[in-house]
Amino acid sequence: MSWQNTQWIKVKVLPWQEIEGRTIVLYPEKRMAHEMNQVGSFIWNKLLNKVTFDHMRDMILENFQVDTQTVEKDLCAMLDKLAHEELIEWQ
Amino acid sequence: MQFETHSSVPAKTFSDEKNYQQKRAICQELSALYLASQSEFYQSFSRSFKLNYHGLAIELHSRNLDLSDWQAMLHGQLQSDNANLAEQLPIKFFWIHPQDFAFKSNDFEEMTSPECHIQVQNNCEWAIQRDFCAINFNHGDIVLVTDPENPDGIYNVLRWVLPRLLIKHKMAVLHSSCVIGKSGRAHFFLGPSGAGKTTSAKLAGSRLVLGDDMNLFLQQDQTYWAASALLGGIIQNKREERFPVAGFFWLKQASENSIKKLPAASALKYFCASCANLFWGYGGQDMASSLLTWGMPIVEQVPFYEMKFTKDGGFWDVLAKHAMD
C-alpha cells in the first residue's frame, strides 16, 4: 500500500480510551482489543479526522525527535498494521 | 511505534456447514412462529419455574421437557439474592428439545465448532453454536433449542445472554479461574484458552476455588468483589458469599515463577478481553464504550499483574512474597 498517494486517512468509529499515554481500541464485531503506545496514541488521535499522509508525517516531526525518513517508514508500517486490522479508512 | 493486538476470541468458521444451515432453518421457523402470535407461542409452553441470578429475574419455560432436574440444578446453582435488581423485567427462556425438529442428539451437536455465530435479523439476534441455537428477541424473550442431556448447551445459552445484562449493574462475568488466597482475598487468573486457568485452579492446594472458567467480578459501594458465576466449567463452587479482590493475574506458562505489574493500558486491554461474551451481537459498540469507562478506575485501583508460572504450584510462594496470597 502506497500511503503517500492517498488523499486522506482516518480511523473507523470504534470505542477507544486513552490511559496513561497509551490507547486501547476495542473492535466488538471482530472481538479484538488493541493497545497502542505513546506514538501510536498520537497517531490514533490525529486520525480521528481525515488527514493526509504528509500532514500526519509533519505532525509527528513537530512532536517527536525523529528524522523524516524514519517517520515515513514507521508511519507506513503503522498504517499497514491498522489497515490489516481494519481500523482505518482511506481514499 | 508499538502496536499490540489481543483477540478475546479466535475467529473460526463453523466447520459443518450442513449442521449450521439446519440450525439456521430452526431459527427461521422459530422466528416465524413467535412473531405470528406471541400469545399462542406463550400458551404452548406449559411448564416453567423461576429463579434469581445475581438479582436478575429469570424464567425457564418448556413445552414437554421435564424441568424438575434442571429446576433443582439451576436453582441450586443460580439462585443468588445478593443483588436487588427487582425492577428488572424477567428474562424468559423458552426451551425446546432438538427432537421437536426431528434432530437426534448426536446430529444436533457439532463439537468441532466452538465459537458462537451471531446474526442480527430484524432487531433480533440469532445465535448458533455447537450445542444450541437460539433467538434473543431483545425484550427479554429468548427461544432456544438445546439437548437437556448436555448441560453445556443451556450453560452456553446463559453465557451468551446474561453477561451483557449483568454489566449494566457493574457485574462482569470474567473468563477466568478464581482462587481465594489464605488472606481471604480473591485472585482472578486470566488468559486466553490454554493459558492455564484450569491449571492454576488445580494448583490451589487447600485454598478455595470459586470456579475454573467463569467467575463474577462486581463493584458495590466502591469496593470490588469476586463471586461464583455458576455458568459452567469443571469446577463451580456454589458458595454465595463474596470475597474482596486481591488482584488480576494475566497468565503465561514459563519455566520460572514471577509476577510483574502491568501498565494500566495493558491491564485495561486484558480486563476488557476477559469479559465473557460481552461483545457478541447487538449493541456491541455501546457495550464496549461502557466497559472502557467502567474499566478505567478498576485497573487504577485493583493490582493487575502478568504472572509467569510453572505447573508445580510454586507461583503461590511468589504471590506470598508480595503479600498477595
PDB file of C-alpha atoms in Angstrom, chain A residues 13-20 22 24 26 28 31-37 39 43 74-75 78 81-82 85 87, chain B residues 1-9 115-116 118 264-266 268-269 272 279-280 284-285 288-289 292 296 299-300:
ATOM      1  CA  VAL A  13     -15.563   4.956  14.587  1.00  0.00           C
ATOM      2  CA  LEU A  14     -14.775   2.498  17.378  1.00  0.00           C
ATOM      3  CA  PRO A  15     -14.796   2.632  21.196  1.00  0.00           C
ATOM      4  CA  TRP A  16     -11.403   3.750  22.453  1.00  0.00           C
ATOM      5  CA  GLN A  17      -9.856   5.035  25.646  1.00  0.00           C
ATOM      6  CA  GLU A  18      -6.602   6.808  26.391  1.00  0.00           C
ATOM      7  CA  ILE A  19      -4.947   5.858  29.647  1.00  0.00           C
ATOM      8  CA  GLU A  20      -1.502   6.915  30.881  1.00  0.00           C
ATOM      9  CA  ARG A  22      -1.480   4.741  25.721  1.00  0.00           C
ATOM     10  CA  ILE A  24      -6.923   0.966  23.948  1.00  0.00           C
ATOM     11  CA  LEU A  26     -11.980  -2.214  21.097  1.00  0.00           C
ATOM     12  CA  PRO A  28     -16.540  -5.517  19.176  1.00  0.00           C
ATOM     13  CA  ARG A  31     -13.881  -9.374  19.247  1.00  0.00           C
ATOM     14  CA  MET A  32     -10.500  -7.673  19.300  1.00  0.00           C
ATOM     15  CA  ALA A  33      -8.734  -5.360  21.739  1.00  0.00           C
ATOM     16  CA  HIS A  34      -5.803  -3.251  20.533  1.00  0.00           C
ATOM     17  CA  GLU A  35      -3.194  -1.347  22.517  1.00  0.00           C
ATOM     18  CA  MET A  36      -1.046   1.482  21.217  1.00  0.00           C
ATOM     19  CA  ASN A  37       1.968   3.133  22.784  1.00  0.00           C
ATOM     20  CA  VAL A  39       3.327   7.461  19.392  1.00  0.00           C
ATOM     21  CA  ILE A  43      -1.401   8.931  15.513  1.00  0.00           C
ATOM     22  CA  ASP A  74       7.423   3.816  10.676  1.00  0.00           C
ATOM     23  CA  LEU A  75       4.223   5.630   9.751  1.00  0.00           C
ATOM     24  CA  MET A  78       1.840   1.558  11.463  1.00  0.00           C
ATOM     25  CA  LYS A  81      -0.966  -2.704  10.640  1.00  0.00           C
ATOM     26  CA  LEU A  82      -4.010  -0.501  11.233  1.00  0.00           C
ATOM     27  CA  GLU A  85      -6.780  -4.913  11.462  1.00  0.00           C
ATOM     28  CA  LEU A  87      -9.112   0.013  11.968  1.00  0.00           C
TER      29      LEU A  87
ATOM     30  CA  MET B   1       5.853   2.587  17.100  1.00  0.00           C
ATOM     31  CA  GLN B   2       4.362  -0.203  19.107  1.00  0.00           C
ATOM     32  CA  PHE B   3       1.102  -1.746  18.135  1.00  0.00           C
ATOM     33  CA  GLU B   4      -0.140  -4.807  20.014  1.00  0.00           C
ATOM     34  CA  THR B   5      -3.265  -6.746  19.419  1.00  0.00           C
ATOM     35  CA  HIS B   6      -5.109  -9.183  21.610  1.00  0.00           C
ATOM     36  CA  SER B   7      -8.066 -11.183  20.409  1.00  0.00           C
ATOM     37  CA  SER B   8     -10.593 -12.180  23.060  1.00  0.00           C
ATOM     38  CA  VAL B   9     -11.874 -14.992  20.891  1.00  0.00           C
ATOM     39  CA  GLU B 115     -17.436 -20.290  18.556  1.00  0.00           C
ATOM     40  CA  CYS B 116     -20.875 -18.726  18.753  1.00  0.00           C
ATOM     41  CA  ILE B 118     -24.370 -14.264  15.898  1.00  0.00           C
ATOM     42  CA  ALA B 264      -2.779   0.497  33.225  1.00  0.00           C
ATOM     43  CA  ALA B 265      -3.362   0.376  29.457  1.00  0.00           C
ATOM     44  CA  SER B 266      -2.365  -3.279  29.190  1.00  0.00           C
ATOM     45  CA  LEU B 268      -7.478  -2.342  30.675  1.00  0.00           C
ATOM     46  CA  LYS B 269      -6.973  -4.272  27.435  1.00  0.00           C
ATOM     47  CA  CYS B 272     -11.894  -5.966  28.512  1.00  0.00           C
ATOM     48  CA  PHE B 279     -19.445  -8.155  22.524  1.00  0.00           C
ATOM     49  CA  TRP B 280     -21.425 -10.937  20.950  1.00  0.00           C
ATOM     50  CA  GLY B 284     -21.532  -4.295  20.989  1.00  0.00           C
ATOM     51  CA  GLN B 285     -20.220  -0.759  20.407  1.00  0.00           C
ATOM     52  CA  ALA B 288     -17.599  -1.736  24.667  1.00  0.00           C
ATOM     53  CA  SER B 289     -17.722   2.015  25.386  1.00  0.00           C
ATOM     54  CA  LEU B 292     -13.897   1.019  28.813  1.00  0.00           C
ATOM     55  CA  MET B 296     -10.639   2.786  33.888  1.00  0.00           C
ATOM     56  CA  VAL B 299      -7.395  -1.009  36.591  1.00  0.00           C
ATOM     57  CA  GLU B 300      -6.193   2.002  38.557  1.00  0.00           C
TER      58      GLU B 300
END
